[in-house]
PDB file of N, CA and C in Angstrom:
ATOM      1  N   UNK A  14      78.872 213.690 -87.195  1.00  0.00           N
ATOM      2  CA  UNK A  14      78.567 214.542 -88.419  1.00  0.00           C
ATOM      3  C   UNK A  14      78.523 216.009 -87.969  1.00  0.00           C
ATOM      4  N   UNK A  15      79.119 216.756 -88.884  1.00  0.00           N
ATOM      5  CA  UNK A  15      79.325 218.158 -88.744  1.00  0.00           C
ATOM      6  C   UNK A  15      78.712 219.096 -89.798  1.00  0.00           C
ATOM      7  N   UNK A  16      77.800 219.988 -89.558  1.00  0.00           N
ATOM      8  CA  UNK A  16      77.021 220.662 -90.411  1.00  0.00           C
ATOM      9  C   UNK A  16      77.154 222.089 -90.130  1.00  0.00           C
ATOM     10  N   UNK A  17      77.966 222.773 -91.086  1.00  0.00           N
ATOM     11  CA  UNK A  17      78.193 224.167 -90.994  1.00  0.00           C
ATOM     12  C   UNK A  17      78.972 224.668 -89.530  1.00  0.00           C
ATOM     13  N   UNK A  18      79.783 223.608 -89.246  1.00  0.00           N
ATOM     14  CA  UNK A  18      80.734 223.818 -88.056  1.00  0.00           C
ATOM     15  C   UNK A  18      80.156 223.493 -86.867  1.00  0.00           C
ATOM     16  N   UNK A  19      78.945 222.865 -86.843  1.00  0.00           N
ATOM     17  CA  UNK A  19      78.152 222.489 -85.745  1.00  0.00           C
ATOM     18  C   UNK A  19      78.216 221.032 -85.706  1.00  0.00           C
ATOM     19  N   UNK A  20      78.591 220.432 -84.453  1.00  0.00           N
ATOM     20  CA  UNK A  20      78.601 219.066 -84.403  1.00  0.00           C
ATOM     21  C   UNK A  20      77.206 218.379 -84.178  1.00  0.00           C
ATOM     22  N   UNK A  21      76.765 217.536 -84.856  1.00  0.00           N
ATOM     23  CA  UNK A  21      75.379 216.866 -84.640  1.00  0.00           C
ATOM     24  C   UNK A  21      75.480 215.427 -84.254  1.00  0.00           C
ATOM     25  N   UNK A  22      74.864 215.039 -83.185  1.00  0.00           N
ATOM     26  CA  UNK A  22      74.964 213.797 -82.647  1.00  0.00           C
ATOM     27  C   UNK A  22      73.904 212.874 -83.326  1.00  0.00           C
ATOM     28  N   UNK A  23      74.283 211.795 -83.975  1.00  0.00           N
ATOM     29  CA  UNK A  23      73.447 211.077 -84.685  1.00  0.00           C
ATOM     30  C   UNK A  23      73.333 209.539 -84.195  1.00  0.00           C
ATOM     31  N   UNK A  24      73.310 209.362 -82.870  1.00  0.00           N
ATOM     32  CA  UNK A  24      73.294 208.200 -82.330  1.00  0.00           C
ATOM     33  C   UNK A  24      71.992 207.380 -82.493  1.00  0.00           C
ATOM     34  N   UNK A  25      70.953 208.083 -82.723  1.00  0.00           N
ATOM     35  CA  UNK A  25      69.755 207.656 -83.027  1.00  0.00           C
ATOM     36  C   UNK A  25      69.642 206.912 -84.269  1.00  0.00           C
ATOM     37  N   UNK A  26      70.501 207.253 -85.282  1.00  0.00           N
ATOM     38  CA  UNK A  26      70.455 206.643 -86.624  1.00  0.00           C
ATOM     39  C   UNK A  26      70.139 207.615 -87.717  1.00  0.00           C
ATOM     40  N   UNK A  27      70.458 207.403 -88.768  1.00  0.00           N
ATOM     41  CA  UNK A  27      70.258 208.516 -89.840  1.00  0.00           C
ATOM     42  C   UNK A  27      68.934 208.500 -90.395  1.00  0.00           C
ATOM     43  N   UNK A  28      68.217 207.445 -90.289  1.00  0.00           N
ATOM     44  CA  UNK A  28      66.684 207.347 -90.861  1.00  0.00           C
ATOM     45  C   UNK A  28      65.666 207.848 -89.921  1.00  0.00           C
ATOM     46  N   UNK A  29      65.952 208.430 -88.726  1.00  0.00           N
ATOM     47  CA  UNK A  29      64.964 208.951 -87.743  1.00  0.00           C
ATOM     48  C   UNK A  29      64.305 210.143 -88.313  1.00  0.00           C
ATOM     49  N   UNK A  30      65.036 211.067 -89.015  1.00  0.00           N
ATOM     50  CA  UNK A  30      64.398 212.073 -89.588  1.00  0.00           C
ATOM     51  C   UNK A  30      63.473 211.891 -90.777  1.00  0.00           C
ATOM     52  N   UNK A  31      63.721 210.773 -91.523  1.00  0.00           N
ATOM     53  CA  UNK A  31      62.955 210.427 -92.644  1.00  0.00           C
ATOM     54  C   UNK A  31      61.759 209.778 -92.032  1.00  0.00           C
ATOM     55  N   UNK A  32      61.815 208.861 -90.834  1.00  0.00           N
ATOM     56  CA  UNK A  32      60.589 208.344 -90.344  1.00  0.00           C
ATOM     57  C   UNK A  32      59.655 209.392 -89.714  1.00  0.00           C
ATOM     58  N   UNK A  33      60.351 210.306 -88.988  1.00  0.00           N
ATOM     59  CA  UNK A  33      59.404 211.396 -88.548  1.00  0.00           C
ATOM     60  C   UNK A  33      58.946 212.257 -89.527  1.00  0.00           C
ATOM     61  N   UNK A  34      59.487 212.535 -90.672  1.00  0.00           N
ATOM     62  CA  UNK A  34      58.746 213.222 -91.818  1.00  0.00           C
ATOM     63  C   UNK A  34      57.809 212.233 -92.331  1.00  0.00           C
ATOM     64  N   UNK A  35      57.781 210.983 -92.517  1.00  0.00           N
ATOM     65  CA  UNK A  35      56.685 210.146 -92.961  1.00  0.00           C
ATOM     66  C   UNK A  35      55.614 210.180 -92.045  1.00  0.00           C
ATOM     67  N   UNK A  36      55.798 210.132 -90.760  1.00  0.00           N
ATOM     68  CA  UNK A  36      54.749 210.253 -89.738  1.00  0.00           C
ATOM     69  C   UNK A  36      53.836 211.348 -89.667  1.00  0.00           C
ATOM     70  N   UNK A  37      54.815 212.571 -89.856  1.00  0.00           N
ATOM     71  CA  UNK A  37      53.985 213.908 -90.015  1.00  0.00           C
ATOM     72  C   UNK A  37      53.016 213.832 -91.322  1.00  0.00           C
ATOM     73  N   UNK A  38      53.806 213.469 -92.455  1.00  0.00           N
ATOM     74  CA  UNK A  38      52.939 213.351 -93.594  1.00  0.00           C
ATOM     75  C   UNK A  38      51.633 212.453 -93.525  1.00  0.00           C
ATOM     76  N   UNK A  39      51.709 211.421 -92.853  1.00  0.00           N
ATOM     77  CA  UNK A  39      50.574 210.487 -92.739  1.00  0.00           C
ATOM     78  C   UNK A  39      49.550 211.142 -91.780  1.00  0.00           C
ATOM     79  N   UNK A  40      49.912 211.926 -90.823  1.00  0.00           N
ATOM     80  CA  UNK A  40      49.193 212.603 -89.854  1.00  0.00           C
ATOM     81  C   UNK A  40      48.474 213.779 -90.569  1.00  0.00           C
ATOM     82  N   UNK A  41      49.310 214.466 -91.460  1.00  0.00           N
ATOM     83  CA  UNK A  41      48.734 215.557 -92.152  1.00  0.00           C
ATOM     84  C   UNK A  41      47.434 215.154 -93.340  1.00  0.00           C
ATOM     85  N   UNK A  42      47.830 213.954 -94.049  1.00  0.00           N
ATOM     86  CA  UNK A  42      46.885 213.452 -94.886  1.00  0.00           C
ATOM     87  C   UNK A  42      45.767 212.928 -94.195  1.00  0.00           C
ATOM     88  N   UNK A  43      45.920 212.273 -92.982  1.00  0.00           N
ATOM     89  CA  UNK A  43      44.675 211.729 -92.271  1.00  0.00           C
ATOM     90  C   UNK A  43      43.896 212.930 -91.741  1.00  0.00           C
ATOM     91  N   UNK A  44      44.416 213.866 -91.384  1.00  0.00           N
ATOM     92  CA  UNK A  44      43.682 215.116 -90.886  1.00  0.00           C
ATOM     93  C   UNK A  44      42.924 215.771 -92.157  1.00  0.00           C
ATOM     94  N   UNK A  45      43.445 215.892 -93.231  1.00  0.00           N
ATOM     95  CA  UNK A  45      42.842 216.494 -94.385  1.00  0.00           C
ATOM     96  C   UNK A  45      41.645 215.609 -94.747  1.00  0.00           C
ATOM     97  N   UNK A  46      41.577 214.186 -94.776  1.00  0.00           N
ATOM     98  CA  UNK A  46      40.640 213.455 -95.277  1.00  0.00           C
ATOM     99  C   UNK A  46      39.638 213.162 -94.205  1.00  0.00           C
ATOM    100  N   UNK A  47      39.941 213.150 -92.956  1.00  0.00           N
ATOM    101  CA  UNK A  47      39.084 212.981 -91.721  1.00  0.00           C
ATOM    102  C   UNK A  47      38.395 214.094 -91.029  1.00  0.00           C
ATOM    103  N   UNK A  48      38.995 215.210 -91.638  1.00  0.00           N
ATOM    104  CA  UNK A  48      38.527 216.428 -90.695  1.00  0.00           C
ATOM    105  C   UNK A  48      36.971 216.532 -90.856  1.00  0.00           C
ATOM    106  N   UNK A  49      36.190 217.132 -89.690  1.00  0.00           N
ATOM    107  CA  UNK A  49      35.067 217.171 -89.810  1.00  0.00           C
ATOM    108  C   UNK A  49      34.477 218.161 -90.792  1.00  0.00           C
ATOM    109  N   UNK A  50      33.428 217.850 -91.631  1.00  0.00           N
ATOM    110  CA  UNK A  50      32.813 218.705 -92.641  1.00  0.00           C
ATOM    111  C   UNK A  50      32.124 219.941 -91.940  1.00  0.00           C
ATOM    112  N   UNK A  51      32.134 220.872 -92.525  1.00  0.00           N
ATOM    113  CA  UNK A  51      31.262 222.146 -91.896  1.00  0.00           C
ATOM    114  C   UNK A  51      29.877 221.900 -92.276  1.00  0.00           C
ATOM    115  N   UNK A  52      29.066 221.798 -91.065  1.00  0.00           N
ATOM    116  CA  UNK A  52      27.711 221.367 -91.155  1.00  0.00           C
ATOM    117  C   UNK A  52      26.884 222.581 -91.312  1.00  0.00           C
ATOM    118  N   UNK A  53      26.001 222.453 -92.158  1.00  0.00           N
ATOM    119  CA  UNK A  53      25.037 223.514 -92.687  1.00  0.00           C
ATOM    120  C   UNK A  53      24.044 223.649 -91.493  1.00  0.00           C
ATOM    121  N   UNK A  54      23.717 224.943 -91.208  1.00  0.00           N
ATOM    122  CA  UNK A  54      22.769 225.338 -89.991  1.00  0.00           C
ATOM    123  C   UNK A  54      21.494 224.991 -90.605  1.00  0.00           C
ATOM    124  N   UNK A  55      20.853 224.212 -89.849  1.00  0.00           N
ATOM    125  CA  UNK A  55      19.417 223.888 -90.356  1.00  0.00           C
ATOM    126  C   UNK A  55      18.502 224.862 -89.698  1.00  0.00           C
ATOM    127  N   UNK A  56      17.672 225.370 -90.683  1.00  0.00           N
ATOM    128  CA  UNK A  56      16.739 226.354 -90.302  1.00  0.00           C
ATOM    129  C   UNK A  56      15.361 225.842 -90.847  1.00  0.00           C
ATOM    130  N   UNK A  57      14.476 226.042 -89.913  1.00  0.00           N
ATOM    131  CA  UNK A  57      13.203 225.580 -90.342  1.00  0.00           C
ATOM    132  C   UNK A  57      12.329 226.642 -90.406  1.00  0.00           C
ATOM    133  N   UNK A  58      11.696 226.901 -91.584  1.00  0.00           N
ATOM    134  CA  UNK A  58      10.796 227.938 -91.879  1.00  0.00           C
ATOM    135  C   UNK A  58       9.420 227.409 -92.047  1.00  0.00           C
ATOM    136  N   UNK A  59       8.527 228.089 -91.585  1.00  0.00           N
ATOM    137  CA  UNK A  59       7.125 227.725 -91.559  1.00  0.00           C
ATOM    138  C   UNK A  59       6.607 228.196 -92.918  1.00  0.00           C
ATOM    139  N   UNK A  60       6.322 227.336 -93.721  1.00  0.00           N
ATOM    140  CA  UNK A  60       5.689 227.732 -95.062  1.00  0.00           C
ATOM    141  C   UNK A  60       4.207 227.737 -95.195  1.00  0.00           C
ATOM    142  N   UNK A  61       3.430 228.722 -95.212  1.00  0.00           N
ATOM    143  CA  UNK A  61       2.211 228.767 -95.257  1.00  0.00           C
ATOM    144  C   UNK A  61       1.475 228.256 -96.558  1.00  0.00           C
ATOM    145  N   UNK A  62       0.603 227.460 -96.495  1.00  0.00           N
ATOM    146  CA  UNK A  62      -0.098 227.014 -97.766  1.00  0.00           C
ATOM    147  C   UNK A  62      -0.872 228.132 -98.330  1.00  0.00           C
ATOM    148  N   UNK A  63      -0.860 228.524 -99.418  1.00  0.00           N
ATOM    149  CA  UNK A  63      -1.803 229.611-100.046  1.00  0.00           C
ATOM    150  C   UNK A  63      -2.647 228.690-100.933  1.00  0.00           C
ATOM    151  N   UNK A  64      -3.968 229.130-100.793  1.00  0.00           N
ATOM    152  CA  UNK A  64      -4.866 228.486-101.630  1.00  0.00           C
ATOM    153  C   UNK A  64      -5.204 229.370-102.819  1.00  0.00           C
ATOM    154  N   UNK A  65      -4.666 228.912-103.876  1.00  0.00           N
ATOM    155  CA  UNK A  65      -4.932 229.649-105.153  1.00  0.00           C
ATOM    156  C   UNK A  65      -5.823 228.883-106.176  1.00  0.00           C
ATOM    157  N   UNK A  66      -6.423 229.518-106.890  1.00  0.00           N
ATOM    158  CA  UNK A  66      -7.468 228.884-107.901  1.00  0.00           C
ATOM    159  C   UNK A  66      -6.609 228.576-109.116  1.00  0.00           C
ATOM    160  N   UNK A  67      -6.583 227.240-109.500  1.00  0.00           N
ATOM    161  CA  UNK A  67      -6.066 227.016-111.002  1.00  0.00           C
ATOM    162  C   UNK A  67      -7.044 226.552-111.831  1.00  0.00           C
ATOM    163  N   UNK A  68      -7.104 227.432-112.930  1.00  0.00           N
ATOM    164  CA  UNK A  68      -7.979 227.518-113.873  1.00  0.00           C
ATOM    165  C   UNK A  68      -7.239 227.221-115.295  1.00  0.00           C
ATOM    166  N   UNK A  69      -7.944 226.323-116.262  1.00  0.00           N
ATOM    167  CA  UNK A  69      -7.311 226.111-117.383  1.00  0.00           C
ATOM    168  C   UNK A  69      -7.287 227.305-118.320  1.00  0.00           C
ATOM    169  N   UNK A  70      -6.193 227.423-119.092  1.00  0.00           N
ATOM    170  CA  UNK A  70      -6.086 228.708-119.923  1.00  0.00           C
ATOM    171  C   UNK A  70      -7.033 228.865-120.897  1.00  0.00           C
ATOM    172  N   UNK A  71      -7.662 229.895-121.254  1.00  0.00           N
ATOM    173  CA  UNK A  71      -8.513 230.195-122.164  1.00  0.00           C
ATOM    174  C   UNK A  71      -7.709 230.499-123.336  1.00  0.00           C
ATOM    175  N   UNK A  72      -8.011 229.735-124.468  1.00  0.00           N
ATOM    176  CA  UNK A  72      -7.381 229.773-125.651  1.00  0.00           C
ATOM    177  C   UNK A  72      -7.339 231.338-126.474  1.00  0.00           C
ATOM    178  N   UNK A  73      -8.540 231.924-126.130  1.00  0.00           N
ATOM    179  CA  UNK A  73      -8.851 233.336-126.609  1.00  0.00           C
ATOM    180  C   UNK A  73      -8.036 234.332-125.981  1.00  0.00           C
ATOM    181  N   UNK A  74      -7.514 234.089-124.897  1.00  0.00           N
ATOM    182  CA  UNK A  74      -6.808 235.180-124.034  1.00  0.00           C
ATOM    183  C   UNK A  74      -5.436 235.294-124.765  1.00  0.00           C
ATOM    184  N   UNK A  75      -5.240 236.295-125.421  1.00  0.00           N
ATOM    185  CA  UNK A  75      -3.955 236.530-126.177  1.00  0.00           C
ATOM    186  C   UNK A  75      -2.668 236.781-125.292  1.00  0.00           C
ATOM    187  N   UNK A  76      -2.970 237.472-124.265  1.00  0.00           N
ATOM    188  CA  UNK A  76      -1.921 237.753-123.189  1.00  0.00           C
ATOM    189  C   UNK A  76      -1.304 236.456-122.744  1.00  0.00           C
ATOM    190  N   UNK A  77      -2.049 235.663-122.264  1.00  0.00           N
ATOM    191  CA  UNK A  77      -1.789 234.360-121.695  1.00  0.00           C
ATOM    192  C   UNK A  77      -1.108 233.258-122.557  1.00  0.00           C
ATOM    193  N   UNK A  78      -1.609 233.331-123.866  1.00  0.00           N
ATOM    194  CA  UNK A  78      -1.102 232.467-124.895  1.00  0.00           C
ATOM    195  C   UNK A  78       0.301 233.043-125.217  1.00  0.00           C
ATOM    196  N   UNK A  79       0.568 234.140-125.347  1.00  0.00           N
ATOM    197  CA  UNK A  79       1.855 234.790-125.510  1.00  0.00           C
ATOM    198  C   UNK A  79       2.838 234.573-124.367  1.00  0.00           C
ATOM    199  N   UNK A  80       2.486 234.609-123.261  1.00  0.00           N
ATOM    200  CA  UNK A  80       3.114 234.401-122.008  1.00  0.00           C
ATOM    201  C   UNK A  80       3.698 232.951-121.886  1.00  0.00           C
ATOM    202  N   UNK A  81       2.709 232.010-122.321  1.00  0.00           N
ATOM    203  CA  UNK A  81       3.198 230.492-122.334  1.00  0.00           C
ATOM    204  C   UNK A  81       4.024 230.366-123.343  1.00  0.00           C
ATOM    205  N   UNK A  82       3.954 231.002-124.511  1.00  0.00           N
ATOM    206  CA  UNK A  82       5.045 230.719-125.624  1.00  0.00           C
ATOM    207  C   UNK A  82       6.199 231.342-125.218  1.00  0.00           C
ATOM    208  N   UNK A  83       6.365 232.443-124.553  1.00  0.00           N
ATOM    209  CA  UNK A  83       7.429 233.039-124.137  1.00  0.00           C
ATOM    210  C   UNK A  83       8.108 232.058-123.085  1.00  0.00           C
ATOM    211  N   UNK A  84       7.475 231.631-122.139  1.00  0.00           N
ATOM    212  CA  UNK A  84       7.935 230.750-121.087  1.00  0.00           C
ATOM    213  C   UNK A  84       8.718 229.585-121.775  1.00  0.00           C
ATOM    214  N   UNK A  85       7.927 228.928-122.781  1.00  0.00           N
ATOM    215  CA  UNK A  85       8.417 227.879-123.544  1.00  0.00           C
ATOM    216  C   UNK A  85       9.897 228.187-124.119  1.00  0.00           C
ATOM    217  N   UNK A  86       9.850 229.340-124.886  1.00  0.00           N
ATOM    218  CA  UNK A  86      11.013 229.608-125.573  1.00  0.00           C
ATOM    219  C   UNK A  86      12.154 229.964-124.445  1.00  0.00           C
ATOM    220  N   UNK A  87      11.913 230.569-123.315  1.00  0.00           N
ATOM    221  CA  UNK A  87      13.015 230.783-122.199  1.00  0.00           C
ATOM    222  C   UNK A  87      13.456 229.497-121.734  1.00  0.00           C
ATOM    223  N   UNK A  88      12.576 228.439-121.548  1.00  0.00           N
ATOM    224  CA  UNK A  88      12.858 227.169-121.005  1.00  0.00           C
ATOM    225  C   UNK A  88      13.830 226.444-122.001  1.00  0.00           C
ATOM    226  N   UNK A  89      13.491 226.566-123.365  1.00  0.00           N
ATOM    227  CA  UNK A  89      14.414 225.988-124.442  1.00  0.00           C
ATOM    228  C   UNK A  89      15.805 226.493-124.307  1.00  0.00           C
ATOM    229  N   UNK A  90      15.800 228.046-124.322  1.00  0.00           N
ATOM    230  CA  UNK A  90      17.123 228.619-124.313  1.00  0.00           C
ATOM    231  C   UNK A  90      17.849 228.273-123.079  1.00  0.00           C
ATOM    232  N   UNK A  91      17.183 228.011-121.914  1.00  0.00           N
ATOM    233  CA  UNK A  91      18.011 227.642-120.654  1.00  0.00           C
ATOM    234  C   UNK A  91      18.513 226.335-120.573  1.00  0.00           C
ATOM    235  N   UNK A  92      17.827 225.252-121.115  1.00  0.00           N
ATOM    236  CA  UNK A  92      18.067 224.017-121.048  1.00  0.00           C
ATOM    237  C   UNK A  92      18.727 223.529-122.361  1.00  0.00           C
ATOM    238  N   UNK A  93      18.766 224.095-123.424  1.00  0.00           N
ATOM    239  CA  UNK A  93      19.440 223.704-124.610  1.00  0.00           C
ATOM    240  C   UNK A  93      18.712 222.443-125.248  1.00  0.00           C
ATOM    241  N   UNK A  94      17.499 222.161-124.977  1.00  0.00           N
ATOM    242  CA  UNK A  94      16.882 220.991-125.546  1.00  0.00           C
ATOM    243  C   UNK A  94      15.558 221.380-125.999  1.00  0.00           C
ATOM    244  N   UNK A  95      14.872 220.477-126.818  1.00  0.00           N
ATOM    245  CA  UNK A  95      13.557 220.563-127.312  1.00  0.00           C
ATOM    246  C   UNK A  95      12.662 220.591-126.071  1.00  0.00           C
ATOM    247  N   UNK A  96      11.534 221.494-126.166  1.00  0.00           N
ATOM    248  CA  UNK A  96      10.630 221.573-125.123  1.00  0.00           C
ATOM    249  C   UNK A  96       9.201 221.327-125.750  1.00  0.00           C
ATOM    250  N   UNK A  97       8.428 220.448-124.972  1.00  0.00           N
ATOM    251  CA  UNK A  97       6.983 220.342-125.407  1.00  0.00           C
ATOM    252  C   UNK A  97       6.053 220.691-124.331  1.00  0.00           C
ATOM    253  N   UNK A  98       5.214 221.682-124.685  1.00  0.00           N
ATOM    254  CA  UNK A  98       4.341 222.184-123.614  1.00  0.00           C
ATOM    255  C   UNK A  98       3.015 221.302-123.451  1.00  0.00           C
ATOM    256  N   UNK A  99       2.880 220.695-122.540  1.00  0.00           N
ATOM    257  CA  UNK A  99       1.830 219.627-122.394  1.00  0.00           C
ATOM    258  C   UNK A  99       0.553 220.260-121.760  1.00  0.00           C
ATOM    259  N   UNK A 100       0.622 221.248-120.975  1.00  0.00           N
ATOM    260  CA  UNK A 100      -0.617 221.821-120.278  1.00  0.00           C
ATOM    261  C   UNK A 100      -0.208 223.193-119.638  1.00  0.00           C
ATOM    262  N   UNK A 101      -1.068 224.228-119.891  1.00  0.00           N
ATOM    263  CA  UNK A 101      -0.876 225.425-119.298  1.00  0.00           C
ATOM    264  C   UNK A 101      -2.048 225.679-118.577  1.00  0.00           C
ATOM    265  N   UNK A 102      -1.915 226.425-117.200  1.00  0.00           N
ATOM    266  CA  UNK A 102      -3.053 226.617-116.335  1.00  0.00           C
ATOM    267  C   UNK A 102      -2.580 227.990-115.795  1.00  0.00           C
ATOM    268  N   UNK A 103      -3.807 228.719-115.629  1.00  0.00           N
ATOM    269  CA  UNK A 103      -3.749 230.162-114.951  1.00  0.00           C
ATOM    270  C   UNK A 103      -3.601 229.939-113.472  1.00  0.00           C
ATOM    271  N   UNK A 104      -2.889 230.484-112.638  1.00  0.00           N
ATOM    272  CA  UNK A 104      -2.799 230.402-111.318  1.00  0.00           C
ATOM    273  C   UNK A 104      -3.145 231.804-110.783  1.00  0.00           C
ATOM    274  N   UNK A 105      -4.168 231.759-109.885  1.00  0.00           N
ATOM    275  CA  UNK A 105      -4.535 233.034-109.173  1.00  0.00           C
ATOM    276  C   UNK A 105      -5.797 233.698-109.548  1.00  0.00           C
TER     277      UNK A 105
END
């Protein structure tokens, strides 16, 4: 066989290039699916437990009542669903 004036010896057969291409494709696909995933670096942080006082909310405290209503409205806007406030407590 002659390609662009260069004689090419094809004694191995015409299908060897196709077989080599298929083998390379299989190796490439296998590498893509079987490559090791990037592992996350595990960092252990020591979390100190804080002892905070939890007190039920006083109904007469206007600031706390408004804060709980605003928190409920923000939650509804974020999740786009109806929100029901079950209990409110003052922390700290």
